[in-house]
């Protein structure tokens, strides 16, 4: 019995490593930008002074399929929860963005155009969609990479917003 | 049998051959050769955020190209190499460096292989000794 366990040990260690690396790599939250002031925005259509938190900043593009997948959740956040969402269209042609939002609805309070992809780098993105939750002081409270699922909204976004609201009242 | 072994070992060396070439487009290059050389050096140290195993110097990804242009703009504005690398490290973390620094979070990455080698060595030693006994 003891010998069997020793023989299996390398496999067990290997699997433990695979699982721990996979959980870290597949986690949707990115920590680098969190608890930092949001980088200044000087985009066509969206500037720093336009933004009033708590709010979401959502990088998207009409050509990005995962963005379609999260669109309903953004609509629910802006309509049901009255959360302002500012959109940043990444390398997207104006008419394509317009058609996309006309078809699926427009959850955005305002839309900035990141045609050169400079805001994308400045905000530390590695793809679209990515979403930031910022507080009333324009500090980044949460950075989500990839599709914002319904469970991400209920388990992560909403609790942070509720926490922000209670600290605001005090 | 022996020739075959030699051939296999020789074939393995092919993996060491440089298989990457730069993707810097002529229109991205700076006219100042000293600045351009610095831009190339920085680019070789920065990992492409969307293609993981390539530096932005080797990648033809859109984001890699934007990063190369950003580096050149900052160099022209007079930023130091360290300032540019720090700008990217703050936003993307240590993973953006092709050669991540050794610290608490990366210690498993750097020391893990040696640890596994030592453990494996001990295991092999014990196994052989037992087989001989």
mmCIF file of C-alpha atoms in Angstrom:
data_model
loop_
_atom_site.group_PDB
_atom_site.id
_atom_site.type_symbol
_atom_site.label_atom_id
_atom_site.label_comp_id
_atom_site.label_asym_id
_atom_site.label_seq_id
_atom_site.Cartn_x
_atom_site.Cartn_y
_atom_site.Cartn_z
ATOM 1 C CA UNK A 1 0.000 0.000 0.000
ATOM 2 C CA UNK A 2 2.733 2.398 0.993
ATOM 3 C CA UNK A 3 4.742 1.510 -2.093
ATOM 4 C CA UNK A 4 1.741 2.117 -4.322
ATOM 5 C CA UNK A 5 1.304 5.551 -2.884
ATOM 6 C CA UNK A 6 4.960 6.434 -3.514
ATOM 7 C CA UNK A 7 4.626 5.314 -7.129
ATOM 8 C CA UNK A 8 1.614 7.535 -7.575
ATOM 9 C CA UNK A 9 3.201 10.533 -5.883
ATOM 10 C CA UNK A 10 4.684 12.183 -9.021
ATOM 11 C CA UNK A 11 1.332 11.914 -10.778
ATOM 12 C CA UNK A 12 -0.474 13.412 -7.778
ATOM 13 C CA UNK A 13 1.998 16.311 -7.576
ATOM 14 C CA UNK A 14 1.688 16.885 -11.319
ATOM 15 C CA UNK A 15 -2.107 16.941 -11.225
ATOM 16 C CA UNK A 16 -2.083 19.290 -8.232
ATOM 17 C CA UNK A 17 0.146 21.685 -10.198
ATOM 18 C CA UNK A 18 -2.053 21.464 -13.296
ATOM 19 C CA UNK A 19 -5.178 22.223 -11.275
ATOM 20 C CA UNK A 20 -3.648 25.125 -9.341
ATOM 21 C CA UNK A 21 -2.136 26.728 -12.471
ATOM 22 C CA UNK A 22 -5.369 26.244 -14.424
ATOM 23 C CA UNK A 23 -7.487 27.907 -11.728
ATOM 24 C CA UNK A 24 -5.154 30.902 -11.614
ATOM 25 C CA UNK A 25 -4.914 31.202 -15.416
ATOM 26 C CA UNK A 26 -8.631 30.784 -16.042
ATOM 27 C CA UNK A 27 -9.736 33.243 -13.363
ATOM 28 C CA UNK A 28 -11.533 36.134 -15.071
ATOM 29 C CA UNK A 29 -10.309 38.829 -12.708
ATOM 30 C CA UNK A 30 -7.073 40.698 -13.393
ATOM 31 C CA UNK A 31 -5.359 42.205 -10.393
ATOM 32 C CA UNK A 32 -2.820 44.599 -11.946
ATOM 33 C CA UNK A 33 -5.176 47.541 -12.442
ATOM 34 C CA UNK A 34 -7.260 46.999 -9.322
ATOM 35 C CA UNK A 35 -7.238 49.644 -6.554
ATOM 36 C CA UNK A 36 -5.592 52.101 -8.928
ATOM 37 C CA UNK A 37 -7.071 55.344 -10.194
ATOM 38 C CA UNK A 38 -8.524 54.869 -13.652
ATOM 39 C CA UNK A 39 -6.200 55.941 -16.465
ATOM 40 C CA UNK A 40 -7.220 59.259 -18.050
ATOM 41 C CA UNK A 41 -9.501 59.050 -21.081
ATOM 42 C CA UNK A 42 -9.124 61.457 -23.972
ATOM 43 C CA UNK A 43 -11.094 59.521 -26.565
ATOM 44 C CA UNK A 44 -13.396 60.851 -29.198
ATOM 45 C CA UNK A 45 -16.782 60.671 -27.444
ATOM 46 C CA UNK A 46 -15.534 59.900 -23.941
ATOM 47 C CA UNK A 47 -13.262 61.920 -21.666
ATOM 48 C CA UNK A 48 -12.325 61.489 -18.019
ATOM 49 C CA UNK A 49 -14.675 64.287 -16.916
ATOM 50 C CA UNK A 50 -17.665 62.540 -18.567
ATOM 51 C CA UNK A 51 -17.430 59.661 -16.135
ATOM 52 C CA UNK A 52 -19.301 59.588 -12.857
ATOM 53 C CA UNK A 53 -18.863 56.437 -10.774
ATOM 54 C CA UNK A 54 -19.885 54.035 -9.493
ATOM 55 C CA UNK A 55 -20.046 52.818 -13.058
ATOM 56 C CA UNK A 56 -18.812 50.184 -15.450
ATOM 57 C CA UNK A 57 -16.333 50.842 -18.225
ATOM 58 C CA UNK A 58 -16.790 48.193 -20.894
ATOM 59 C CA UNK A 59 -14.376 47.701 -23.791
ATOM 60 C CA UNK A 60 -16.189 46.085 -26.700
ATOM 61 C CA UNK A 61 -16.369 45.821 -30.480
ATOM 62 C CA UNK A 62 -19.090 44.815 -32.890
ATOM 63 C CA UNK A 63 -16.707 42.302 -34.498
ATOM 64 C CA UNK A 64 -16.074 40.580 -31.157
ATOM 65 C CA UNK A 65 -18.239 37.491 -30.710
ATOM 66 C CA UNK A 66 -17.804 37.177 -26.898
ATOM 67 C CA UNK A 67 -19.091 40.764 -26.657
ATOM 68 C CA UNK A 68 -22.393 39.621 -28.157
ATOM 69 C CA UNK A 69 -22.581 36.962 -25.455
ATOM 70 C CA UNK A 70 -22.405 39.467 -22.596
ATOM 71 C CA UNK A 71 -24.618 42.090 -24.212
ATOM 72 C CA UNK A 72 -27.852 40.960 -22.530
ATOM 73 C CA UNK A 73 -26.160 41.136 -19.127
ATOM 74 C CA UNK A 74 -25.006 44.698 -19.806
ATOM 75 C CA UNK A 75 -28.536 45.621 -20.877
ATOM 76 C CA UNK A 76 -29.905 44.197 -17.622
ATOM 77 C CA UNK A 77 -27.308 46.081 -15.565
ATOM 78 C CA UNK A 78 -28.147 49.425 -17.141
ATOM 79 C CA UNK A 79 -31.942 48.956 -17.292
ATOM 80 C CA UNK A 80 -32.773 46.920 -14.204
ATOM 81 C CA UNK A 81 -30.008 48.079 -11.862
ATOM 82 C CA UNK A 82 -29.673 51.600 -13.275
ATOM 83 C CA UNK A 83 -25.901 51.228 -13.326
ATOM 84 C CA UNK A 84 -24.235 53.649 -15.739
ATOM 85 C CA UNK A 85 -22.099 51.820 -18.290
ATOM 86 C CA UNK A 86 -19.592 53.673 -20.424
ATOM 87 C CA UNK A 87 -18.593 51.853 -23.576
ATOM 88 C CA UNK A 88 -15.268 52.004 -25.337
ATOM 89 C CA UNK A 89 -15.454 50.732 -28.902
ATOM 90 C CA UNK A 90 -12.091 49.135 -29.655
ATOM 91 C CA UNK A 91 -10.967 49.386 -33.289
ATOM 92 C CA UNK A 92 -14.538 49.366 -34.488
ATOM 93 C CA UNK A 93 -15.905 51.335 -37.403
ATOM 94 C CA UNK A 94 -18.502 53.880 -36.366
ATOM 95 C CA UNK A 95 -21.206 52.491 -38.639
ATOM 96 C CA UNK A 96 -20.545 48.943 -37.411
ATOM 97 C CA UNK A 97 -20.889 50.009 -33.769
ATOM 98 C CA UNK A 98 -24.077 51.890 -34.573
ATOM 99 C CA UNK A 99 -25.623 48.937 -36.378
ATOM 100 C CA UNK A 100 -24.590 46.555 -33.589
ATOM 101 C CA UNK A 101 -26.234 48.703 -30.892
ATOM 102 C CA UNK A 102 -29.318 49.290 -33.005
ATOM 103 C CA UNK A 103 -29.787 45.554 -33.351
ATOM 104 C CA UNK A 104 -29.099 44.494 -29.769
ATOM 105 C CA UNK A 105 -29.961 47.642 -27.824
ATOM 106 C CA UNK A 106 -27.684 50.268 -26.360
ATOM 107 C CA UNK A 107 -26.678 49.779 -22.705
ATOM 108 C CA UNK A 108 -24.134 52.631 -22.797
ATOM 109 C CA UNK A 109 -24.507 56.079 -21.337
ATOM 110 C CA UNK A 110 -21.707 57.310 -23.544
ATOM 111 C CA UNK A 111 -19.353 55.689 -26.026
ATOM 112 C CA UNK A 112 -15.715 56.486 -26.644
ATOM 113 C CA UNK A 113 -13.855 55.425 -29.756
ATOM 114 C CA UNK A 114 -10.483 53.744 -29.275
ATOM 115 C CA UNK A 115 -9.557 53.596 -32.945
ATOM 116 C CA UNK A 116 -5.806 53.490 -32.351
ATOM 117 C CA UNK A 117 -5.982 51.013 -29.483
ATOM 118 C CA UNK A 118 -4.126 53.379 -27.178
ATOM 119 C CA UNK A 119 -6.704 53.267 -24.343
ATOM 120 C CA UNK A 120 -6.622 49.483 -24.696
ATOM 121 C CA UNK A 121 -2.932 49.451 -23.711
ATOM 122 C CA UNK A 122 -3.267 52.242 -21.161
ATOM 123 C CA UNK A 123 -5.925 50.236 -19.322
ATOM 124 C CA UNK A 124 -3.896 47.013 -19.474
ATOM 125 C CA UNK A 125 -6.211 45.030 -21.737
ATOM 126 C CA UNK A 126 -5.288 41.841 -23.500
ATOM 127 C CA UNK A 127 -8.521 41.376 -25.434
ATOM 128 C CA UNK A 128 -12.155 42.357 -25.761
ATOM 129 C CA UNK A 129 -14.453 42.304 -23.925
ATOM 130 C CA UNK A 130 -12.988 43.531 -20.660
ATOM 131 C CA UNK A 131 -14.911 45.395 -17.997
ATOM 132 C CA UNK A 132 -13.877 47.713 -15.167
ATOM 133 C CA UNK A 133 -15.929 48.674 -12.142
ATOM 134 C CA UNK A 134 -14.998 52.107 -10.858
ATOM 135 C CA UNK A 135 -16.164 53.858 -7.693
ATOM 136 C CA UNK A 136 -17.247 57.462 -7.079
ATOM 137 C CA UNK A 137 -13.578 58.536 -6.837
ATOM 138 C CA UNK A 138 -12.800 56.940 -10.215
ATOM 139 C CA UNK A 139 -10.767 54.195 -8.559
ATOM 140 C CA UNK A 140 -10.793 50.784 -10.231
ATOM 141 C CA UNK A 141 -12.491 48.302 -7.893
ATOM 142 C CA UNK A 142 -12.714 45.325 -10.215
ATOM 143 C CA UNK A 143 -11.256 44.322 -13.578
ATOM 144 C CA UNK A 144 -12.934 41.492 -15.446
ATOM 145 C CA UNK A 145 -11.405 39.883 -18.531
ATOM 146 C CA UNK A 146 -13.682 38.122 -20.963
ATOM 147 C CA UNK A 147 -17.427 37.613 -21.099
ATOM 148 C CA UNK A 148 -19.327 39.044 -18.147
ATOM 149 C CA UNK A 149 -21.651 36.189 -17.246
ATOM 150 C CA UNK A 150 -24.880 36.488 -15.307
ATOM 151 C CA UNK A 151 -23.211 34.840 -12.331
ATOM 152 C CA UNK A 152 -20.315 37.334 -12.501
ATOM 153 C CA UNK A 153 -22.870 40.122 -12.232
ATOM 154 C CA UNK A 154 -24.694 38.593 -9.269
ATOM 155 C CA UNK A 155 -21.673 37.138 -7.437
ATOM 156 C CA UNK A 156 -19.064 39.851 -8.069
ATOM 157 C CA UNK A 157 -20.330 43.107 -9.582
ATOM 158 C CA UNK A 158 -23.485 43.600 -7.495
ATOM 159 C CA UNK A 159 -21.842 42.854 -4.102
ATOM 160 C CA UNK A 160 -19.086 45.415 -4.800
ATOM 161 C CA UNK A 161 -21.690 48.019 -5.812
ATOM 162 C CA UNK A 162 -23.738 47.352 -2.682
ATOM 163 C CA UNK A 163 -20.589 47.699 -0.605
ATOM 164 C CA UNK A 164 -19.808 51.015 -2.321
ATOM 165 C CA UNK A 165 -23.326 52.286 -1.636
ATOM 166 C CA UNK A 166 -23.222 51.458 2.057
ATOM 167 C CA UNK A 167 -19.826 53.088 2.558
ATOM 168 C CA UNK A 168 -21.094 56.154 0.674
ATOM 169 C CA UNK A 169 -24.021 56.582 3.062
ATOM 170 C CA UNK A 170 -21.819 56.551 6.148
ATOM 171 C CA UNK B 1 21.096 1.541 -33.427
ATOM 172 C CA UNK B 2 23.861 3.935 -32.535
ATOM 173 C CA UNK B 3 23.480 6.012 -35.714
ATOM 174 C CA UNK B 4 19.786 6.218 -35.053
ATOM 175 C CA UNK B 5 20.388 7.587 -31.571
ATOM 176 C CA UNK B 6 22.807 10.156 -32.947
ATOM 177 C CA UNK B 7 20.270 11.187 -35.580
ATOM 178 C CA UNK B 8 17.539 11.617 -32.986
ATOM 179 C CA UNK B 9 19.822 13.718 -30.788
ATOM 180 C CA UNK B 10 20.856 15.781 -33.810
ATOM 181 C CA UNK B 11 17.203 16.315 -34.709
ATOM 182 C CA UNK B 12 16.510 17.527 -31.194
ATOM 183 C CA UNK B 13 19.088 20.262 -31.687
ATOM 184 C CA UNK B 14 16.861 21.675 -34.420
ATOM 185 C CA UNK B 15 14.657 23.000 -31.634
ATOM 186 C CA UNK B 16 17.521 25.280 -30.663
ATOM 187 C CA UNK B 17 17.603 26.870 -34.104
ATOM 188 C CA UNK B 18 16.293 30.420 -34.147
ATOM 189 C CA UNK B 19 12.751 30.048 -35.428
ATOM 190 C CA UNK B 20 11.595 33.574 -34.926
ATOM 191 C CA UNK B 21 12.023 36.598 -37.067
ATOM 192 C CA UNK B 22 11.199 40.184 -36.337
ATOM 193 C CA UNK B 23 7.872 41.573 -37.432
ATOM 194 C CA UNK B 24 8.839 45.229 -37.256
ATOM 195 C CA UNK B 25 7.379 46.867 -40.333
ATOM 196 C CA UNK B 26 9.468 49.422 -42.190
ATOM 197 C CA UNK B 27 6.869 52.133 -41.527
ATOM 198 C CA UNK B 28 7.165 51.601 -37.762
ATOM 199 C CA UNK B 29 10.905 52.170 -37.651
ATOM 200 C CA UNK B 30 12.453 55.301 -36.241
ATOM 201 C CA UNK B 31 14.868 57.290 -38.363
ATOM 202 C CA UNK B 32 17.299 57.646 -35.448
ATOM 203 C CA UNK B 33 19.259 54.333 -35.454
ATOM 204 C CA UNK B 34 20.197 54.595 -31.756
ATOM 205 C CA UNK B 35 16.559 55.042 -30.695
ATOM 206 C CA UNK B 36 15.460 52.275 -33.061
ATOM 207 C CA UNK B 37 18.042 49.925 -31.519
ATOM 208 C CA UNK B 38 16.723 50.734 -28.044
ATOM 209 C CA UNK B 39 13.155 50.159 -29.241
ATOM 210 C CA UNK B 40 14.162 46.737 -30.601
ATOM 211 C CA UNK B 41 15.871 45.835 -27.321
ATOM 212 C CA UNK B 42 12.820 46.782 -25.248
ATOM 213 C CA UNK B 43 10.478 44.976 -27.652
ATOM 214 C CA UNK B 44 12.460 41.755 -27.293
ATOM 215 C CA UNK B 45 11.915 41.859 -23.522
ATOM 216 C CA UNK B 46 8.160 42.492 -23.664
ATOM 217 C CA UNK B 47 5.800 39.562 -23.967
ATOM 218 C CA UNK B 48 2.896 39.960 -26.353
ATOM 219 C CA UNK B 49 -0.262 40.033 -24.169
ATOM 220 C CA UNK B 50 -2.283 37.975 -26.642
ATOM 221 C CA UNK B 51 0.277 35.453 -27.862
ATOM 222 C CA UNK B 52 2.050 34.527 -24.587
ATOM 223 C CA UNK B 53 5.097 32.705 -25.941
ATOM 224 C CA UNK B 54 6.279 35.452 -28.290
ATOM 225 C CA UNK B 55 7.830 38.804 -27.634
ATOM 226 C CA UNK B 56 6.179 41.803 -29.243
ATOM 227 C CA UNK B 57 9.252 41.989 -31.489
ATOM 228 C CA UNK B 58 8.375 38.607 -33.008
ATOM 229 C CA UNK B 59 4.608 38.815 -33.070
ATOM 230 C CA UNK B 60 2.497 40.081 -35.926
ATOM 231 C CA UNK B 61 -0.531 40.476 -33.657
ATOM 232 C CA UNK B 62 -2.331 43.787 -33.783
ATOM 233 C CA UNK B 63 -1.716 44.516 -30.102
ATOM 234 C CA UNK B 64 1.994 43.729 -30.472
ATOM 235 C CA UNK B 65 2.229 46.230 -33.304
ATOM 236 C CA UNK B 66 0.452 48.898 -31.226
ATOM 237 C CA UNK B 67 2.863 48.232 -28.356
ATOM 238 C CA UNK B 68 5.889 48.574 -30.654
ATOM 239 C CA UNK B 69 4.581 51.899 -31.898
ATOM 240 C CA UNK B 70 3.858 53.069 -28.337
ATOM 241 C CA UNK B 71 7.416 52.204 -27.263
ATOM 242 C CA UNK B 72 8.837 54.191 -30.183
ATOM 243 C CA UNK B 73 6.633 57.187 -29.430
ATOM 244 C CA UNK B 74 7.731 57.221 -25.803
ATOM 245 C CA UNK B 75 11.401 56.893 -26.756
ATOM 246 C CA UNK B 76 11.038 59.834 -29.116
ATOM 247 C CA UNK B 77 9.446 61.825 -26.289
ATOM 248 C CA UNK B 78 12.560 61.115 -24.224
ATOM 249 C CA UNK B 79 11.420 58.365 -21.839
ATOM 250 C CA UNK B 80 14.091 56.027 -20.487
ATOM 251 C CA UNK B 81 13.998 52.278 -21.197
ATOM 252 C CA UNK B 82 13.145 51.640 -17.531
ATOM 253 C CA UNK B 83 10.230 54.097 -17.578
ATOM 254 C CA UNK B 84 8.706 52.387 -20.610
ATOM 255 C CA UNK B 85 9.126 48.894 -19.179
ATOM 256 C CA UNK B 86 7.678 50.048 -15.846
ATOM 257 C CA UNK B 87 4.684 51.628 -17.652
ATOM 258 C CA UNK B 88 3.869 48.241 -19.171
ATOM 259 C CA UNK B 89 4.677 46.229 -16.032
ATOM 260 C CA UNK B 90 2.230 48.310 -13.951
ATOM 261 C CA UNK B 91 -0.545 47.559 -16.443
ATOM 262 C CA UNK B 92 0.142 43.955 -17.352
ATOM 263 C CA UNK B 93 2.131 42.624 -14.397
ATOM 264 C CA UNK B 94 5.383 40.662 -14.353
ATOM 265 C CA UNK B 95 4.012 38.342 -17.026
ATOM 266 C CA UNK B 96 4.610 41.048 -19.631
ATOM 267 C CA UNK B 97 8.366 40.626 -19.146
ATOM 268 C CA UNK B 98 9.920 37.808 -21.159
ATOM 269 C CA UNK B 99 12.279 37.390 -18.210
ATOM 270 C CA UNK B 100 10.113 37.815 -15.097
ATOM 271 C CA UNK B 101 11.999 38.883 -11.950
ATOM 272 C CA UNK B 102 12.509 36.346 -9.162
ATOM 273 C CA UNK B 103 10.166 37.262 -6.318
ATOM 274 C CA UNK B 104 7.667 35.590 -4.019
ATOM 275 C CA UNK B 105 5.012 34.983 -6.666
ATOM 276 C CA UNK B 106 7.420 33.784 -9.344
ATOM 277 C CA UNK B 107 9.598 31.634 -7.061
ATOM 278 C CA UNK B 108 7.728 28.429 -7.983
ATOM 279 C CA UNK B 109 8.259 29.271 -11.663
ATOM 280 C CA UNK B 110 11.989 29.795 -11.259
ATOM 281 C CA UNK B 111 12.855 27.208 -8.603
ATOM 282 C CA UNK B 112 10.204 24.571 -9.383
ATOM 283 C CA UNK B 113 12.156 22.801 -12.147
ATOM 284 C CA UNK B 114 15.238 22.460 -9.917
ATOM 285 C CA UNK B 115 13.067 21.191 -7.069
ATOM 286 C CA UNK B 116 11.518 18.580 -9.358
ATOM 287 C CA UNK B 117 14.987 17.635 -10.654
ATOM 288 C CA UNK B 118 16.303 17.130 -7.110
ATOM 289 C CA UNK B 119 13.251 15.134 -6.008
ATOM 290 C CA UNK B 120 13.409 13.041 -9.173
ATOM 291 C CA UNK B 121 17.124 12.482 -8.628
ATOM 292 C CA UNK B 122 16.560 11.272 -5.071
ATOM 293 C CA UNK B 123 13.756 9.010 -6.293
ATOM 294 C CA UNK B 124 15.909 7.530 -9.052
ATOM 295 C CA UNK B 125 18.833 7.025 -6.668
ATOM 296 C CA UNK B 126 16.643 5.166 -4.159
ATOM 297 C CA UNK B 127 15.064 3.092 -6.929
ATOM 298 C CA UNK B 128 18.422 2.027 -8.412
ATOM 299 C CA UNK B 129 19.922 1.225 -5.012
ATOM 300 C CA UNK B 130 16.930 -0.917 -4.161
ATOM 301 C CA UNK B 131 17.074 -2.701 -7.503
ATOM 302 C CA UNK B 132 20.754 -3.526 -6.962
ATOM 303 C CA UNK B 133 20.244 -4.821 -3.435
#
